[in-house]
Short mmCIF file of C-alpha atoms and ligand atoms in Angstrom, two decimals:
data_model
loop_
_atom_site.label_atom_id
_atom_site.label_comp_id
_atom_site.label_asym_id
_atom_site.label_seq_id
_atom_site.Cartn_x
_atom_site.Cartn_y
_atom_site.Cartn_z
CA MET A 1 2.47 19.93 48.59
CA ALA A 2 3.80 19.49 45.08
CA VAL A 3 6.75 18.17 43.11
CA LEU A 4 8.62 20.66 40.94
CA VAL A 5 9.23 18.91 37.61
CA THR A 6 11.76 20.88 35.58
CA GLY A 7 11.70 19.92 31.90
CA GLY A 8 8.28 18.40 32.54
CA ALA A 9 7.06 19.05 28.98
CA GLY A 10 9.82 16.80 27.61
CA TYR A 11 9.76 13.10 26.86
CA ILE A 12 10.67 11.62 30.25
CA GLY A 13 9.36 14.54 32.33
CA SER A 14 5.86 14.39 30.82
CA HIS A 15 5.56 10.66 31.49
CA THR A 16 6.83 11.26 35.02
CA ALA A 17 4.22 14.00 35.61
CA VAL A 18 1.57 11.39 34.76
CA ALA A 19 3.19 8.74 36.99
CA LEU A 20 3.35 11.23 39.89
CA HIS A 21 -0.37 11.95 39.54
CA ASP A 22 -1.17 8.23 39.32
CA ALA A 23 0.80 7.76 42.56
CA GLY A 24 -1.07 10.54 44.39
CA ARG A 25 1.43 13.38 44.02
CA GLU A 26 0.96 16.53 41.91
CA GLY A 27 3.58 18.08 39.67
CA VAL A 28 4.34 21.73 38.99
CA ILE A 29 5.94 21.73 35.55
CA VAL A 30 8.57 24.29 34.55
CA ASP A 31 9.76 24.24 30.95
CA ASN A 32 10.97 26.75 28.37
CA PHE A 33 9.80 24.58 25.45
CA SER A 34 13.29 24.69 23.92
CA ASN A 35 12.84 21.02 22.96
CA SER A 36 9.15 20.36 23.56
CA SER A 37 5.64 21.53 22.82
CA PRO A 38 2.86 22.98 25.00
CA LYS A 39 0.75 20.23 23.43
CA ALA A 40 2.68 17.71 25.54
CA VAL A 41 1.39 19.52 28.63
CA ASP A 42 -2.15 19.40 27.21
CA ALA A 43 -1.69 15.63 26.80
CA VAL A 44 -0.43 15.32 30.39
CA ARG A 45 -3.45 17.31 31.65
CA ALA A 46 -5.83 15.12 29.64
CA LEU A 47 -4.34 12.03 31.34
CA THR A 48 -4.26 13.59 34.83
CA THR A 49 -6.00 16.82 35.82
CA ASP A 50 -6.80 20.11 34.10
CA SER A 51 -5.34 21.85 37.13
CA MET A 52 -1.78 20.56 36.57
CA VAL A 53 0.34 23.72 36.88
CA MET A 54 2.66 24.66 34.02
CA VAL A 55 5.06 27.61 34.32
CA GLU A 56 6.83 28.67 31.14
CA ALA A 57 10.28 29.73 32.33
CA ASP A 58 13.97 29.16 31.73
CA MET A 59 15.76 27.34 34.52
CA LEU A 60 18.65 29.78 34.03
CA ASP A 61 16.35 32.66 35.07
CA SER A 62 16.98 32.70 38.82
CA GLU A 63 14.19 35.18 39.57
CA ALA A 64 11.64 33.05 37.75
CA VAL A 65 12.85 29.92 39.56
CA ALA A 66 12.67 31.66 42.97
CA ARG A 67 9.13 32.79 42.11
CA VAL A 68 8.06 29.20 41.43
CA PHE A 69 9.14 28.24 44.96
CA LYS A 70 7.31 31.30 46.39
CA ASP A 71 4.10 30.72 44.44
CA HIS A 72 3.77 26.97 45.02
CA ASP A 73 4.11 24.62 48.00
CA ILE A 74 7.03 22.65 46.58
CA ASP A 75 8.53 20.00 48.84
CA GLU A 76 10.28 17.75 46.29
CA VAL A 77 12.07 18.39 42.99
CA ILE A 78 12.87 16.32 39.90
CA HIS A 79 15.36 18.03 37.58
CA PHE A 80 14.99 16.86 33.96
CA ALA A 81 15.55 20.19 32.17
CA ALA A 82 18.57 19.83 29.89
CA TYR A 83 19.61 19.42 26.28
CA LYS A 84 20.27 15.84 25.28
CA ALA A 85 21.95 15.51 21.88
CA VAL A 86 25.44 14.09 22.32
CA GLY A 87 26.59 15.16 18.81
CA GLU A 88 25.21 18.69 19.19
CA SER A 89 27.09 19.01 22.49
CA VAL A 90 30.37 18.54 20.60
CA ASP A 91 29.48 21.47 18.29
CA LYS A 92 27.98 23.70 21.02
CA PRO A 93 29.79 22.73 24.22
CA LEU A 94 29.29 26.09 25.92
CA ASP A 95 25.52 25.92 25.44
CA TYR A 96 25.52 22.53 27.13
CA TYR A 97 27.79 23.55 30.03
CA ARG A 98 25.87 26.80 30.57
CA ASN A 99 22.43 25.19 30.49
CA HIS A 100 23.20 22.06 32.50
CA LEU A 101 25.59 23.41 35.12
CA GLY A 102 23.86 26.79 35.38
CA SER A 103 20.41 25.29 35.84
CA THR A 104 21.59 22.70 38.37
CA ILE A 105 23.52 25.20 40.51
CA GLY A 106 20.70 27.76 40.31
CA LEU A 107 18.09 25.16 41.19
CA VAL A 108 19.97 23.93 44.26
CA ALA A 109 20.50 27.53 45.42
CA ALA A 110 16.76 28.19 45.07
CA MET A 111 15.94 24.96 46.93
CA VAL A 112 18.24 25.92 49.82
CA GLU A 113 16.67 29.38 49.93
CA ALA A 114 13.17 27.85 50.00
CA GLY A 115 14.10 25.13 52.52
CA VAL A 116 13.40 22.27 50.09
CA SER A 117 15.80 19.35 50.52
CA LYS A 118 14.70 16.42 48.29
CA LEU A 119 16.05 16.23 44.73
CA VAL A 120 16.00 13.59 42.01
CA PHE A 121 18.43 14.29 39.17
CA SER A 122 18.42 12.95 35.57
CA SER A 123 21.82 11.42 35.01
CA SER A 124 22.82 8.94 32.36
CA CYS A 125 24.61 5.66 31.79
CA THR A 126 26.84 7.71 29.52
CA VAL A 127 28.94 8.43 32.66
CA TYR A 128 30.16 4.81 32.47
CA GLY A 129 31.51 5.04 28.89
CA GLN A 130 32.33 1.47 27.78
CA PRO A 131 32.49 -0.34 31.13
CA ASP A 132 35.00 -3.16 31.63
CA VAL A 133 32.44 -5.25 33.51
CA ILE A 134 28.87 -5.80 32.27
CA PRO A 135 26.23 -5.67 33.70
CA VAL A 136 27.50 -2.35 35.04
CA THR A 137 27.03 -1.52 38.72
CA GLU A 138 26.94 1.93 40.31
CA ALA A 139 30.46 1.29 41.66
CA ALA A 140 31.98 1.22 38.16
CA PRO A 141 34.42 4.05 37.30
CA THR A 142 32.80 7.13 35.74
CA GLY A 143 33.99 9.74 33.27
CA ALA A 144 32.79 11.12 29.95
CA GLU A 145 33.46 11.14 26.23
CA SER A 146 31.43 14.17 25.12
CA PRO A 147 30.57 17.61 26.52
CA TYR A 148 27.06 16.23 27.15
CA GLY A 149 28.53 13.39 29.18
CA TRP A 150 30.83 15.73 31.07
CA THR A 151 27.87 17.90 32.09
CA LYS A 152 26.24 14.84 33.67
CA TYR A 153 29.50 13.81 35.33
CA MET A 154 30.08 17.35 36.64
CA SER A 155 26.47 17.77 37.76
CA GLU A 156 26.78 14.54 39.76
CA GLN A 157 29.94 15.94 41.41
CA ILE A 158 28.28 19.29 42.17
CA LEU A 159 25.31 17.55 43.75
CA ASN A 160 27.57 15.23 45.78
CA ASP A 161 29.44 18.24 47.15
CA ALA A 162 26.26 20.24 47.81
CA ALA A 163 24.61 17.30 49.63
CA ALA A 164 27.67 17.07 51.91
CA ALA A 165 27.51 20.77 52.75
CA VAL A 166 23.85 21.78 53.00
CA ASP A 167 20.51 20.23 53.90
CA LEU A 168 20.05 18.37 50.61
CA ASP A 169 19.34 14.73 49.80
CA VAL A 170 19.77 13.63 46.20
CA VAL A 171 19.14 10.55 44.12
CA LEU A 172 21.14 10.59 40.88
CA LEU A 173 19.25 8.37 38.46
CA ARG A 174 21.49 6.96 35.73
CA TYR A 175 19.08 6.14 32.92
CA PHE A 176 19.90 3.58 30.27
CA ASN A 177 18.04 3.89 26.91
CA PRO A 178 14.46 5.14 27.43
CA VAL A 179 11.97 4.16 24.72
CA GLY A 180 8.23 3.52 24.43
CA ALA A 181 5.30 5.77 25.23
CA HIS A 182 2.25 6.08 27.44
CA GLU A 183 -0.13 3.18 26.72
CA SER A 184 -2.88 5.62 25.65
CA GLY A 185 -0.82 6.63 22.61
CA THR A 186 -1.45 10.31 23.44
CA LEU A 187 1.96 11.02 24.96
CA GLY A 188 5.34 10.03 23.54
CA GLU A 189 8.72 11.05 22.21
CA ASP A 190 8.71 13.85 19.64
CA PRO A 191 12.25 14.57 18.50
CA ASN A 192 13.11 17.67 16.48
CA GLY A 193 14.28 16.94 12.94
CA ILE A 194 15.81 13.60 12.00
CA PRO A 195 16.07 11.49 15.15
CA ASN A 196 19.52 10.63 16.50
CA ASN A 197 18.22 7.79 18.64
CA LEU A 198 17.43 4.36 17.30
CA VAL A 199 13.81 3.76 18.25
CA PRO A 200 12.38 7.13 17.10
CA PHE A 201 14.25 6.60 13.82
CA VAL A 202 12.86 3.08 13.39
CA MET A 203 9.32 4.31 14.10
CA GLN A 204 9.62 7.17 11.59
CA VAL A 205 10.63 4.58 8.99
CA ALA A 206 7.56 2.57 9.98
CA VAL A 207 5.22 5.55 9.36
CA GLY A 208 6.94 6.36 6.08
CA ARG A 209 8.68 9.59 7.11
CA LEU A 210 12.10 7.99 6.53
CA ALA A 211 13.09 5.36 3.95
CA LYS A 212 15.10 2.80 5.92
CA VAL A 213 17.00 2.27 9.15
CA MET A 214 20.77 2.62 8.96
CA VAL A 215 22.16 0.06 11.40
CA PHE A 216 25.46 1.50 12.59
CA GLY A 217 28.01 -1.31 12.74
CA GLY A 218 27.61 -5.02 12.04
CA ASP A 219 31.05 -6.12 13.21
CA TYR A 220 30.79 -5.78 17.00
CA ASP A 221 31.59 -8.72 19.23
CA THR A 222 27.92 -9.46 20.00
CA ALA A 223 25.40 -12.20 19.10
CA ASP A 224 24.51 -10.70 15.69
CA GLY A 225 27.35 -8.20 15.30
CA THR A 226 25.25 -5.12 16.19
CA ALA A 227 25.67 -3.06 19.36
CA VAL A 228 23.94 -3.92 22.63
CA ARG A 229 21.97 -1.51 24.85
CA ASP A 230 19.58 -1.69 27.80
CA TYR A 231 16.30 -0.29 26.45
CA ILE A 232 13.86 0.66 29.20
CA HIS A 233 10.17 1.55 28.90
CA VAL A 234 9.67 5.24 29.65
CA VAL A 235 6.76 4.43 31.98
CA ASP A 236 8.99 2.08 34.01
CA LEU A 237 11.52 4.90 34.11
CA ALA A 238 8.82 7.38 35.21
CA GLU A 239 7.77 5.00 38.00
CA GLY A 240 11.42 4.83 39.07
CA HIS A 241 11.26 8.57 39.82
CA VAL A 242 8.24 8.09 42.07
CA ALA A 243 10.16 5.31 43.85
CA ALA A 244 13.15 7.63 44.26
CA LEU A 245 10.95 10.32 45.87
CA ASP A 246 9.48 7.69 48.19
CA ALA A 247 13.00 6.60 49.14
CA LEU A 248 14.01 10.22 49.81
CA ALA A 249 10.96 10.59 52.05
CA GLY A 250 12.14 7.51 53.96
CA GLU A 251 15.54 6.11 54.75
CA ILE A 252 17.83 7.36 52.00
CA SER A 253 19.96 10.47 52.58
CA GLY A 254 23.06 12.19 51.21
CA CYS A 255 23.71 11.71 47.50
CA THR A 256 23.09 8.29 45.99
CA ALA A 257 23.57 7.14 42.39
CA VAL A 258 21.18 4.48 41.12
CA ASN A 259 20.94 2.74 37.73
CA LEU A 260 17.54 2.69 36.05
CA GLY A 261 17.74 -0.10 33.50
CA THR A 262 16.17 -3.50 32.93
CA GLY A 263 19.35 -5.54 33.24
CA VAL A 264 18.71 -7.01 29.79
CA GLY A 265 20.80 -6.17 26.72
CA HIS A 266 19.32 -6.11 23.20
CA THR A 267 21.12 -5.68 19.90
CA VAL A 268 20.11 -3.10 17.30
CA LEU A 269 18.68 -5.90 15.15
CA ASP A 270 16.66 -7.24 18.12
CA VAL A 271 15.06 -3.79 18.26
CA VAL A 272 14.39 -3.62 14.51
CA HIS A 273 12.81 -7.09 14.59
CA ALA A 274 10.71 -6.35 17.70
CA ALA A 275 9.54 -3.10 16.06
CA SER A 276 8.64 -4.98 12.87
CA ALA A 277 6.57 -7.43 14.92
CA ALA A 278 4.75 -4.56 16.67
CA VAL A 279 4.11 -2.77 13.37
CA GLY A 280 3.04 -5.96 11.61
CA SER A 281 5.33 -5.57 8.60
CA PRO A 282 9.09 -5.73 8.08
CA ILE A 283 10.93 -2.46 8.66
CA PRO A 284 13.60 -1.99 5.97
CA TYR A 285 17.18 -1.65 7.20
CA GLU A 286 20.74 -1.67 5.96
CA VAL A 287 23.83 -2.43 8.01
CA VAL A 288 26.38 0.36 7.48
CA GLY A 289 29.63 1.44 9.17
CA ARG A 290 29.94 2.13 12.89
CA ARG A 291 28.86 5.54 14.23
CA SER A 292 31.81 7.40 15.67
CA GLY A 293 31.86 7.52 19.46
CA ASP A 294 29.55 4.50 19.90
CA ILE A 295 30.37 1.82 22.43
CA GLU A 296 29.92 -1.89 21.76
CA LYS A 297 27.87 -3.06 24.68
CA ILE A 298 26.27 -1.88 27.90
CA TYR A 299 23.44 -2.94 30.16
CA ALA A 300 22.61 -2.24 33.77
CA HIS A 301 23.02 -4.25 36.90
CA PRO A 302 19.57 -3.36 38.27
CA ALA A 303 19.91 -4.91 41.76
CA TYR A 304 20.77 -1.71 43.64
CA ALA A 305 17.62 0.04 42.35
CA GLU A 306 15.57 -2.81 43.77
CA GLU A 307 17.47 -2.68 47.06
CA VAL A 308 17.31 1.07 47.72
CA LEU A 309 14.23 2.15 45.75
CA GLY A 310 12.19 -1.07 45.83
CA TRP A 311 11.83 -0.58 42.07
CA ARG A 312 12.37 -2.87 39.10
CA SER A 313 11.28 -2.61 35.49
CA LYS A 314 8.13 -4.51 34.51
CA ARG A 315 7.86 -4.00 30.75
CA ASP A 316 9.79 -5.90 28.08
CA LEU A 317 11.01 -4.98 24.59
CA ALA A 318 7.73 -6.11 22.97
CA ASP A 319 5.79 -3.78 25.32
CA MET A 320 8.16 -0.91 24.50
CA MET A 321 7.73 -1.37 20.75
CA ARG A 322 3.94 -1.83 21.00
CA ASP A 323 3.52 1.41 22.94
CA HIS A 324 6.02 3.42 20.90
CA TRP A 325 4.31 2.29 17.72
CA ASN A 326 0.85 3.04 19.13
CA TRP A 327 2.00 6.62 19.82
CA GLN A 328 3.76 7.06 16.45
CA ARG A 329 0.86 5.51 14.50
CA GLN A 330 -1.66 7.89 16.11
CA ASN A 331 0.70 10.88 15.86
CA PRO A 332 2.85 10.39 12.75
CA ASN A 333 4.15 13.96 13.12
CA GLY A 334 4.39 13.91 16.90
CA PHE A 335 2.84 16.98 18.55
CA ARG A 336 3.39 19.12 15.44
P1 NAD B 1 13.62 16.26 26.40
O1 NAD B 1 14.41 17.19 25.54
O2 NAD B 1 12.43 15.62 25.80
O3 NAD B 1 13.17 17.02 27.73
C1 NAD B 1 13.95 18.02 28.34
C2 NAD B 1 13.04 19.21 28.58
O4 NAD B 1 13.80 20.24 29.23
C3 NAD B 1 12.49 19.81 27.28
O5 NAD B 1 11.09 19.93 27.39
C4 NAD B 1 13.16 21.18 27.18
O6 NAD B 1 12.33 22.13 26.57
C5 NAD B 1 13.43 21.49 28.65
N1 NAD B 1 14.55 22.41 28.91
C6 NAD B 1 15.84 22.32 28.46
N2 NAD B 1 16.56 23.34 28.96
C7 NAD B 1 15.71 24.08 29.75
C8 NAD B 1 15.88 25.24 30.53
N3 NAD B 1 17.03 25.91 30.60
N4 NAD B 1 14.81 25.72 31.20
C9 NAD B 1 13.61 25.10 31.13
N5 NAD B 1 13.40 23.98 30.40
C10 NAD B 1 14.45 23.49 29.72
O7 NAD B 1 14.63 15.17 26.97
P2 NAD B 1 14.33 13.83 27.79
O8 NAD B 1 14.68 12.69 26.94
O9 NAD B 1 12.99 13.89 28.41
O10 NAD B 1 15.47 13.94 28.89
C11 NAD B 1 15.20 14.42 30.20
C12 NAD B 1 16.47 14.35 31.02
O11 NAD B 1 16.96 13.02 31.05
C13 NAD B 1 17.62 15.20 30.49
O12 NAD B 1 18.32 15.74 31.60
C14 NAD B 1 18.48 14.21 29.75
O13 NAD B 1 19.83 14.60 29.71
C15 NAD B 1 18.31 12.98 30.64
N6 NAD B 1 18.56 11.71 29.94
C16 NAD B 1 17.88 11.41 28.80
C17 NAD B 1 18.12 10.20 28.16
C18 NAD B 1 17.41 9.86 26.88
O14 NAD B 1 17.91 9.01 26.14
N7 NAD B 1 16.26 10.45 26.57
C19 NAD B 1 19.03 9.30 28.70
C20 NAD B 1 19.71 9.65 29.87
C21 NAD B 1 19.46 10.86 30.49
C1 WQD B 2 21.41 2.95 20.27
C2 WQD B 2 22.09 1.98 19.31
C3 WQD B 2 23.53 3.07 17.71
C4 WQD B 2 20.47 5.19 15.49
C5 WQD B 2 22.34 7.86 23.58
C6 WQD B 2 23.28 8.76 24.34
C7 WQD B 2 23.26 8.39 25.79
C8 WQD B 2 21.84 8.40 26.35
C9 WQD B 2 20.93 7.58 25.51
C10 WQD B 2 21.36 10.56 27.24
C11 WQD B 2 23.57 2.33 19.05
C12 WQD B 2 22.37 2.37 17.02
C13 WQD B 2 21.14 4.40 16.41
C14 WQD B 2 20.37 4.75 14.13
C15 WQD B 2 21.58 2.76 14.73
N1 WQD B 2 21.28 9.71 26.32
N2 WQD B 2 21.69 3.21 16.04
N3 WQD B 2 20.92 3.55 13.81
O1 WQD B 2 23.89 6.00 21.59
O2 WQD B 2 23.09 4.18 23.16
O3 WQD B 2 22.76 6.52 23.76
O4 WQD B 2 21.03 7.99 24.13
O5 WQD B 2 21.93 10.52 28.28
O6 WQD B 2 24.04 9.32 26.46
O7 WQD B 2 24.58 8.58 23.83
O8 WQD B 2 21.40 5.57 21.94
O9 WQD B 2 19.45 5.34 20.48
O10 WQD B 2 21.40 6.74 19.69
O11 WQD B 2 21.66 4.28 19.80
O12 WQD B 2 22.07 1.69 14.39
O13 WQD B 2 19.81 5.43 13.26
O14 WQD B 2 21.45 2.07 18.03
O15 WQD B 2 24.70 2.94 16.95
O16 WQD B 2 24.27 1.14 18.91
P1 WQD B 2 22.91 5.52 22.54
P2 WQD B 2 20.91 5.56 20.44
#
């Protein structure tokens, strides 16, 4: 039996394909390479098995998706495939709604048709916006502030409704800020163009592709005035997906939302300093104005993940920066 990993050539999916193999499961990757490279699949195979199956297909192509279920003995699914740029979603909302809602609805229909009932879904802490209470628990109110965020909010609702109506059990994993890379340095994040996210930007400054880090906002109500996030090592996150599948194979049923974070908040300057320590030289930065749409502070309450999944993060910020740097240093241009 195998785990269908949609978006498995992407950043989190590729690390999860490795974690699945390490835990004794095998993935069947489906990806259209809209935001990834076949070389990521080569890297996954090099870390796991040459026989790891990769199907190049669009999750919106219902015939292709049905064929994957016919051709392979799938009994569990992890749905990563999506676009992920919050700013781009404001400019191209229909692309985001079509891809995210279309792929999720089509996938569930194909699962029902094939009699597959276990699904792990990539959601996001973005559904919390700026929570009133931090650390944020799964019971906090949800909503959205961008088309990207709405697609996650709506997908959660669709999956809740589907799980109540058909034979489907779902874990909605609300990720905080994934960073880091596989410890080998052969697999990591490879953003297109100038990175939007902090850590890829910092690391491209460290390899000389960019001149200096722009720190967005120095006047927040935080220890050093810069915004606070819950950065989580991508391998911890990947292991959280294995734990979610184990939980679905055991007690958990219906549709359950779970935070995947460390429970620790770090400021932007904490990250720049930790990256400088990993790199071994100071990374130049300048504090500039706030980025529109940014929140001041968020980090996870991680207790529910431990309770229902038996999972907690193991790696700290220094580990994240060491591994991200190891990847970036060995692959200054990513997979390109
Ligand atoms: P990524 O872009 O690296 O991976 C997504 C993969 O999905 C890519 O390989 C892309 O080619 C593929 N894809 C997109 N649309 C597809 C389609 N229609 N058919 C087939 N493949 C398709 O992104 P990631 O960081 O690995 O994110 C994975 C998931 O986690 C996404 O759902 C994202 O929204 C969610 N998420 C990411 C973050 C983050 O900060 N990285 C945080 C919270 C949630
Ligand atoms: C982190 C902090 C920036 C870049 C985004 C999505 C969220 C989720 C994770 C998908 C912020 C600051 C950044 C830079 C900076 N993704 N920053 N200079 O915004 O917390 O979350 O990714 O679900 O939905 O919104 O992550 O890495 O962009 O920013 O100072 O060049 O770093 O202002 O405070 P964010 P990020």
